[in-house]
CSV table of C-alpha atoms in Angstrom, one decimal:
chain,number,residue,atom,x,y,z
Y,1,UNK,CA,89.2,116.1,96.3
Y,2,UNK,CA,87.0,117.5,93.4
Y,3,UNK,CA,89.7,118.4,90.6
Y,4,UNK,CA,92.6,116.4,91.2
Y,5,UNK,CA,94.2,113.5,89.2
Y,6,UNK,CA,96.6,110.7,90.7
Y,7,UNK,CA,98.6,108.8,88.3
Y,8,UNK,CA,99.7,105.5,90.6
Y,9,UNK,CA,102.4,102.9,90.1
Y,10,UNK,CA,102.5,99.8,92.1
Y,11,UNK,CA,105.4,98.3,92.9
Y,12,UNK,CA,105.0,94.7,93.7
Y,13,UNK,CA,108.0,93.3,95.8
Y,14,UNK,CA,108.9,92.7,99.3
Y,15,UNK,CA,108.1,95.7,101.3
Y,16,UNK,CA,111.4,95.6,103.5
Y,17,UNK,CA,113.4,95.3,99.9
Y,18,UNK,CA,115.1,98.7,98.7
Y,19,UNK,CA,116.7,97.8,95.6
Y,20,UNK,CA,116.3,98.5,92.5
Y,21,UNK,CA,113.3,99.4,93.7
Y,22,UNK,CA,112.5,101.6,97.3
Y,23,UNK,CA,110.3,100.7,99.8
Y,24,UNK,CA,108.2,103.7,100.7
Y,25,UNK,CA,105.4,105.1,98.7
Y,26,UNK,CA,106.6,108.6,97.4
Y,27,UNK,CA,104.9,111.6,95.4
Y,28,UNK,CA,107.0,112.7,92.4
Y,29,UNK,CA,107.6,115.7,90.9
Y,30,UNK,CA,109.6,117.7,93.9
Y,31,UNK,CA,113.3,119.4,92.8
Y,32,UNK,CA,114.6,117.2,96.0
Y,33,UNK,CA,113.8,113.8,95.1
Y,34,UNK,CA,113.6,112.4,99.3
Y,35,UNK,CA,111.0,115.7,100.0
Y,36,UNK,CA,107.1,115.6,100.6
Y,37,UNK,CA,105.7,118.0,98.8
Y,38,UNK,CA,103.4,120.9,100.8
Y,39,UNK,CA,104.5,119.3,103.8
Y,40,UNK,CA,105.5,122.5,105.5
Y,41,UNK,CA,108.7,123.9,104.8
Y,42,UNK,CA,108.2,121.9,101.6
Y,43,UNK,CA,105.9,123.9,98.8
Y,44,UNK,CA,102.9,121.9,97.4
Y,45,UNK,CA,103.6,120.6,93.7
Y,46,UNK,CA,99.9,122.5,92.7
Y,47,UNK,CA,98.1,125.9,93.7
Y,48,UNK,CA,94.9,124.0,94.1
Y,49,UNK,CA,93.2,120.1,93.3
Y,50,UNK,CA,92.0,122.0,90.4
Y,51,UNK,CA,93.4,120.7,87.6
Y,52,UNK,CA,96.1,119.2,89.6
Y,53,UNK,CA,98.3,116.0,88.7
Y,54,UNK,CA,100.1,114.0,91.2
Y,55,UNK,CA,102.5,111.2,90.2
Y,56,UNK,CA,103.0,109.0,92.8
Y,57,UNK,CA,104.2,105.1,93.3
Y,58,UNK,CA,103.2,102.5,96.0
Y,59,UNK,CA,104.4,99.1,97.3
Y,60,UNK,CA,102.7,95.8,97.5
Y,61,UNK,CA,103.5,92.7,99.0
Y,62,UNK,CA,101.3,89.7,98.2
Y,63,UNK,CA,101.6,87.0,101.1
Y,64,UNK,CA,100.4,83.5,100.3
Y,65,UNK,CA,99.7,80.5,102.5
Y,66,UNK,CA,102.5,78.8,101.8
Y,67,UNK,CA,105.9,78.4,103.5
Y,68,UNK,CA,107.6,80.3,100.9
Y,69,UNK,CA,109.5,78.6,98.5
Y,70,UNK,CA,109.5,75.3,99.6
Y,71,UNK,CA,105.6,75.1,100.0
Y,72,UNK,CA,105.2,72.4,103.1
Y,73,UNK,CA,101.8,73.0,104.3
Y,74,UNK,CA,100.9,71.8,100.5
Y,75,UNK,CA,103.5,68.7,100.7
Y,76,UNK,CA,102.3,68.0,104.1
Y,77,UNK,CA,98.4,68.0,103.8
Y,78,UNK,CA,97.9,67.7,99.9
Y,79,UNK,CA,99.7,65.8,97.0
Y,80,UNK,CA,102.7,68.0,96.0
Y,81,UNK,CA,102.2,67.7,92.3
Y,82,UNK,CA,98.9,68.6,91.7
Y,83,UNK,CA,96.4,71.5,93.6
Y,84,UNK,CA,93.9,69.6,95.6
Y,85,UNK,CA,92.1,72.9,96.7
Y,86,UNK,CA,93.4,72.3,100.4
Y,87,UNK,CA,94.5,75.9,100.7
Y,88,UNK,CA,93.4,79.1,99.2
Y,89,UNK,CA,95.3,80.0,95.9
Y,90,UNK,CA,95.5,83.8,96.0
Y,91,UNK,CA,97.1,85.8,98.3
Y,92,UNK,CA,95.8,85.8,101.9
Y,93,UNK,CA,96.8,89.5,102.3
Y,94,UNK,CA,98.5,92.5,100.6
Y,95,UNK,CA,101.0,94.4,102.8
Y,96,UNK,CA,100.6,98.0,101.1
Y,97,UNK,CA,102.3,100.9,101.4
Y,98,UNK,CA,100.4,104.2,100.3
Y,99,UNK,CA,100.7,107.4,100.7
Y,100,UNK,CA,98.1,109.1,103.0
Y,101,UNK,CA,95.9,110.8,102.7
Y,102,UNK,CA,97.0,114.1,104.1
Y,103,UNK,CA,100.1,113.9,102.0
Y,104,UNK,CA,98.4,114.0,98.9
Y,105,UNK,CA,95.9,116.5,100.0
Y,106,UNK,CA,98.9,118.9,101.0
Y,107,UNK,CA,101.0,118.0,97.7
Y,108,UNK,CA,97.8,119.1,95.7
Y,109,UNK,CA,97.5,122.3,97.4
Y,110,UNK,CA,94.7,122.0,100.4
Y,111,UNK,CA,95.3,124.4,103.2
Y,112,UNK,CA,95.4,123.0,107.1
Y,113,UNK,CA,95.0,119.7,106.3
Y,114,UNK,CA,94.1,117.6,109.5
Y,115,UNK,CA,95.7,114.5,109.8
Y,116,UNK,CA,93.9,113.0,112.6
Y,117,UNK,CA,90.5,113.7,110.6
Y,118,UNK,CA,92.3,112.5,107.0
Y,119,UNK,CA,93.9,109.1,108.7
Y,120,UNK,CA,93.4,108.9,112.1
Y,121,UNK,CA,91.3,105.8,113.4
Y,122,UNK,CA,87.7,106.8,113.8
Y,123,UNK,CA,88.1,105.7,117.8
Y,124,UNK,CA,90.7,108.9,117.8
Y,125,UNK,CA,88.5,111.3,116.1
Y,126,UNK,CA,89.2,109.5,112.3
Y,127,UNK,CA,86.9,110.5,109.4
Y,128,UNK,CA,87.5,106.8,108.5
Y,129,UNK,CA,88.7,103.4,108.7
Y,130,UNK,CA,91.0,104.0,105.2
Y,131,UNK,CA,92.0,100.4,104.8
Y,132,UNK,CA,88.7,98.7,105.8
Y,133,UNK,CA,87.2,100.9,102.6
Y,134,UNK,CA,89.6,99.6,100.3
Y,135,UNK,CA,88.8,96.1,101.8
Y,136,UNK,CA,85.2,97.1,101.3
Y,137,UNK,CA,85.6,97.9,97.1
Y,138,UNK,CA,87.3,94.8,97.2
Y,139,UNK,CA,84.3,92.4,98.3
Y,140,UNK,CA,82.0,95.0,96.0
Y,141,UNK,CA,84.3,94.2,93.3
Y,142,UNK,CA,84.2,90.4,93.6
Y,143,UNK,CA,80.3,90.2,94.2
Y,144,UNK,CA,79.9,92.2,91.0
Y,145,UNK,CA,82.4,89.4,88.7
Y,146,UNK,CA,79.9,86.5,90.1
Y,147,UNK,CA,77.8,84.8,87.7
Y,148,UNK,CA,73.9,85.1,88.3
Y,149,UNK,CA,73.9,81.5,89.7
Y,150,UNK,CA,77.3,81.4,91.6
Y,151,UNK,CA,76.0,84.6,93.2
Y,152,UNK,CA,72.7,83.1,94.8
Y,153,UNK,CA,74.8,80.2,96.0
Y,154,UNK,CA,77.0,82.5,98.0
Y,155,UNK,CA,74.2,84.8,99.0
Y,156,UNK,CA,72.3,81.4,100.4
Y,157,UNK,CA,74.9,79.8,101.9
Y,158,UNK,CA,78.1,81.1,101.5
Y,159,UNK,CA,80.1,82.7,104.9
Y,160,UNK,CA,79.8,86.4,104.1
Y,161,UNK,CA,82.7,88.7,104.4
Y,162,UNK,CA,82.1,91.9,106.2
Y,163,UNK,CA,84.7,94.7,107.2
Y,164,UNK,CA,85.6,95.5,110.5
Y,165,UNK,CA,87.3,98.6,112.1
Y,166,UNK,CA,91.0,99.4,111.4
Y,167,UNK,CA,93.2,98.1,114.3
Y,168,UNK,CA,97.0,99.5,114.8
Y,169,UNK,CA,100.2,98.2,115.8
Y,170,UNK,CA,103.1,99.4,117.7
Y,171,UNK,CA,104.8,102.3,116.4
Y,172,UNK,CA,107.3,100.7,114.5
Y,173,UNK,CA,107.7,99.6,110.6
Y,174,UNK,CA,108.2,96.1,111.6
Y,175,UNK,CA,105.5,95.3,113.7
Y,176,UNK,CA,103.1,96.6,110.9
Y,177,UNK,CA,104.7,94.1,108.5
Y,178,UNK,CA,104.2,90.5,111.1
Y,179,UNK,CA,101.4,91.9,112.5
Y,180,UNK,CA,98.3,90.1,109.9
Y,181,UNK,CA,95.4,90.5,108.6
Y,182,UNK,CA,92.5,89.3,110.6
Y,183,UNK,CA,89.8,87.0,109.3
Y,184,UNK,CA,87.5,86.8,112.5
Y,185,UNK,CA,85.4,83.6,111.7
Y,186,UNK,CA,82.1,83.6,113.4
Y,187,UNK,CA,80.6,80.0,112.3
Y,188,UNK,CA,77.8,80.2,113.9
Y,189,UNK,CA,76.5,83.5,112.3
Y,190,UNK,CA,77.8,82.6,109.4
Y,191,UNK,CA,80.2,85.7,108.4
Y,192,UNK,CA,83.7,86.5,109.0
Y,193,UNK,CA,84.9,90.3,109.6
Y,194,UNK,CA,87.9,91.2,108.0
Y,195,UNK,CA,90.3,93.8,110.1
Y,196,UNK,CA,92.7,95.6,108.3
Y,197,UNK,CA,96.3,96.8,110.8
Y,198,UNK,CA,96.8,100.1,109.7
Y,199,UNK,CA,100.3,102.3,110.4
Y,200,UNK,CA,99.5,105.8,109.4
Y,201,UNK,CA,102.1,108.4,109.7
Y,202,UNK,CA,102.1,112.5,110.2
Y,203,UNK,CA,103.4,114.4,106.9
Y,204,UNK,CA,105.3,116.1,109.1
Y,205,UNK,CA,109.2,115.7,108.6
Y,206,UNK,CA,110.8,118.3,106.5
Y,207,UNK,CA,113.5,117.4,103.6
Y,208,UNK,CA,116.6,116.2,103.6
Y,209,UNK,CA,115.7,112.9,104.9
Y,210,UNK,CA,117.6,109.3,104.7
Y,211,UNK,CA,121.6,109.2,104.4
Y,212,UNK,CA,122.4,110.7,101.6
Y,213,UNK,CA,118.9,111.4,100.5
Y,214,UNK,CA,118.4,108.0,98.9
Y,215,UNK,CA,115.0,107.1,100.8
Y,216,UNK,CA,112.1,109.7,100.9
Y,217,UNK,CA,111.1,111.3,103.9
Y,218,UNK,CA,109.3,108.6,106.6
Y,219,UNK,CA,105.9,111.0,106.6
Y,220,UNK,CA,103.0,110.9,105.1
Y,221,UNK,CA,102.0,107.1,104.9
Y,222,UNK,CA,98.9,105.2,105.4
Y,223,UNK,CA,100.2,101.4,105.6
Y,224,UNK,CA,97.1,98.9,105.4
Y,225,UNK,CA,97.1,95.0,105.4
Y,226,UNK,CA,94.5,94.4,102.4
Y,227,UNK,CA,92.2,92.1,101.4
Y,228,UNK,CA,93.0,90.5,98.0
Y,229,UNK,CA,90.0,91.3,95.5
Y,230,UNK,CA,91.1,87.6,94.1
Y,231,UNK,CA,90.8,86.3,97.2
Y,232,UNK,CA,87.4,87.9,98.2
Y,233,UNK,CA,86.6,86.3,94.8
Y,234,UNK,CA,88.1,82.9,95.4
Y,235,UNK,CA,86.3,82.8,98.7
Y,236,UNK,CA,82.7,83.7,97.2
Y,237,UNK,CA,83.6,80.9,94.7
Y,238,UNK,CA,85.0,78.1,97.3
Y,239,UNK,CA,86.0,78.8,100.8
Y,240,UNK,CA,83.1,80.6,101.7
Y,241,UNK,CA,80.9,78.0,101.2
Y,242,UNK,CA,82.7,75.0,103.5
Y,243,UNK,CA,80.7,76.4,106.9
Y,244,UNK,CA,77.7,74.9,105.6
Y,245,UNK,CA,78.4,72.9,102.2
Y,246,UNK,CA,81.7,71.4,103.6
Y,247,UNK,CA,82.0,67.7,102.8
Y,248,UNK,CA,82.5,67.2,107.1
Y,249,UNK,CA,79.1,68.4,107.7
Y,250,UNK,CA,75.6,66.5,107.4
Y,251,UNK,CA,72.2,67.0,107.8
Y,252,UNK,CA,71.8,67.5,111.2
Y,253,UNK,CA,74.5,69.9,111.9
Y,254,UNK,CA,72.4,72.1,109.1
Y,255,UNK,CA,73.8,71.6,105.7
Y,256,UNK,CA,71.4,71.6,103.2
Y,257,UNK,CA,71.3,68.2,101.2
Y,258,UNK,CA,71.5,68.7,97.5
Y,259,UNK,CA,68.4,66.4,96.5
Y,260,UNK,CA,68.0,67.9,92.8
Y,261,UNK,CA,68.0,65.3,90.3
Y,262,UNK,CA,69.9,67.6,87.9
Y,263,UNK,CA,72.7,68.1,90.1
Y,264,UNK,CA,73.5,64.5,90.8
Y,265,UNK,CA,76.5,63.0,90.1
Y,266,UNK,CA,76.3,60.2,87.3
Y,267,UNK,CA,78.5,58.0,85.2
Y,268,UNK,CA,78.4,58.3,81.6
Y,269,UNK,CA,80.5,56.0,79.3
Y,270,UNK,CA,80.4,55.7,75.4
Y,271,UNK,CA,78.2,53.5,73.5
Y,272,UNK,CA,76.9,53.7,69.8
Y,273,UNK,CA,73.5,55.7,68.3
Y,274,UNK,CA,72.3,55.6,65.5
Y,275,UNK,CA,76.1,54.8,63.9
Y,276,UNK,CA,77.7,57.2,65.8
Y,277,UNK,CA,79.7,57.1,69.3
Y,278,UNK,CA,77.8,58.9,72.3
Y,279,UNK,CA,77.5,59.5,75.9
Y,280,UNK,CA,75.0,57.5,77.6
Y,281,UNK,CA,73.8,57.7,81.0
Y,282,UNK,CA,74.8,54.2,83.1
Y,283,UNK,CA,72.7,55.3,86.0
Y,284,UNK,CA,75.3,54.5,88.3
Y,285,UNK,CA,75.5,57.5,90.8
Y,286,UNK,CA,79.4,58.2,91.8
Y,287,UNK,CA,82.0,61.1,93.1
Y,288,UNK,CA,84.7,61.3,90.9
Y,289,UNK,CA,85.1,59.5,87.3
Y,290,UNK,CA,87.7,57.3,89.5
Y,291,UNK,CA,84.3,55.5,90.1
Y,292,UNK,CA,82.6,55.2,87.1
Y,293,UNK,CA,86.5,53.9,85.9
Y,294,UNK,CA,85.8,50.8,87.8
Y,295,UNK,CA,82.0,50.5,87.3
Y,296,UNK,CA,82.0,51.2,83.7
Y,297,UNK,CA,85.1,51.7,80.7
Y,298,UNK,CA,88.5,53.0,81.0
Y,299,UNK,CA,86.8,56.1,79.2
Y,300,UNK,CA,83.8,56.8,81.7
Y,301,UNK,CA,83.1,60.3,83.3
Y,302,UNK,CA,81.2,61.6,86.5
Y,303,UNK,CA,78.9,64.5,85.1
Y,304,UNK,CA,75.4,66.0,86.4
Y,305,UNK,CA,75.1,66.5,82.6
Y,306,UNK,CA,75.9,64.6,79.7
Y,307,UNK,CA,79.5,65.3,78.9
Y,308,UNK,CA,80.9,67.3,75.8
């Protein structure tokens, strides 16, 4: 809306957790603290977007793949004590809990706001899939931190992420919070489409709301299951690229062989030149410097370029 300015606080915390902080997304700036603002027998906080300014906080909850604290899947498959890249490190999903975008249109002053055009899904007569475009900024966001070089890898081989349509859930907080974000592999294509679950809500409710008016009024959300811009970043970088530069595939299942002579592996170990100690090239190809330990000195490195 042409005029108005959102000042926004994330809260990052368990989204079922209500102290010391609450979790529901609230405008500010209402005499009753629990009311949403414009949302009928509730006044707007502004005449018009113009030159309106809307204070309002959020709620994230980062979920990793991990069993909590006590990280098995790690202890199980990896080496406990040191990341072996086995799972992602950044957060498989944000559980986030806006406000909608009907709310905030009414709290800034827009007359007859329609909430099934503002959040509905598009298969119910929605403007939009609200979470898949924040899903979408985030892959924009990631493709534009990629290096020049990293980026052509990923755009040659890399599985490309692409953004499906919002799905819902049943009508109930708590099947929203289980209910995950889908990464919809298609291996063969090449791509997987992300699908946000989305658990929008009617500003509707009028104020008092909660015992003793300590939550806000359940109205006027948009709940979305995100896509972490770190890990649309991490999987441009990494993950991304196992379909078809995974160490389990070969030649004839289509993964490209990496023939370059400047990106093989070699061992280098010291040696003297002209009175000075150097790198030298033993020509010995290898993996890790694990290898050139045992073909070379205790000191030896695996490099596609001469080590610093």
């Amino acid at each position: 809306v042409k005029g108005l300015s959102i000042t926004a606080t994330d809260s990052i915390h368990l989204v079922t957790e209500e102290r010391p902080s609450c979790h529901l997304p609230h405008i500010h700036g209402n005499p009753e603290d629990s009311a949403n603002p414009g949302s009928g027998d509730t006044p707007p906080l502004c005449d018009s977007p113009k030159e309106c300014e809307l204070e309002i906080t959020t709620v994230t909850q980062p979920v990793y793949d991990n069993s909590g604290e006590v990280d098995i899947w790690r202890a199980h498959f990896s080496v406990p004590w040191i990341d072996t890249g086995y799972l992602p490190i950044t957060a498989n999903e944000l559980k986030t809990k806006i406000k909608s975008r009907q709310a905030v249109w009414e709290a800034a002053g827009v007359q007859n706001v329609s909430y099934v055009e503002t959040d509905g899904f598009p298969k119910d007569g929605g403007s939009g899939d609200r979470c898949g475009e924040i899903n979408q900024a985030a892959i924009d966001w990631a493709l534009s931190k990629l290096p020049e070089k990293t980026r052509e890898r990923y755009e040659q081989y890399g599985q490309k992420l692409t953004v499906g349509a919002d799905i819902g859930t049943c009508a109930a907080g708590p099947c929203w919070i289980w209910d995950p974000l889908r990464f919809n592999k298609d291996n063969d294509a090449n791509v997987v489409n992300v699908q946000s679950v989305g658990f929008p809500s009617e500003n509707k409710n009028s104020y008092p709301c909660g015992e003793g008016k300590l939550l806000p009024c359940s109205a006027g959300f948009h709940y979305c299951k995100l896509l972490s811009p770190a890990r649309a970043l991490e999987w441009m970088y990494v993950d991304g690229l196992k379909n078809m530069l995974g160490t389990n595939k070969d030649d004839a299942e289509g993964t490209v062989a990496v023939e370059s002579k400047a990106e093989e592996m070699k061992c280098w170990e010291h040696g003297f030149e002209n009175g000075g100690l150097v790198w030298i090239e033993t020509g010995a190809s290898c993996k890790t410097s694990v290898d050139c330990v045992n073909m070379c000195d205790c000191d030896a490195r695996c490099s596609t370029s001469k080590p610093q």
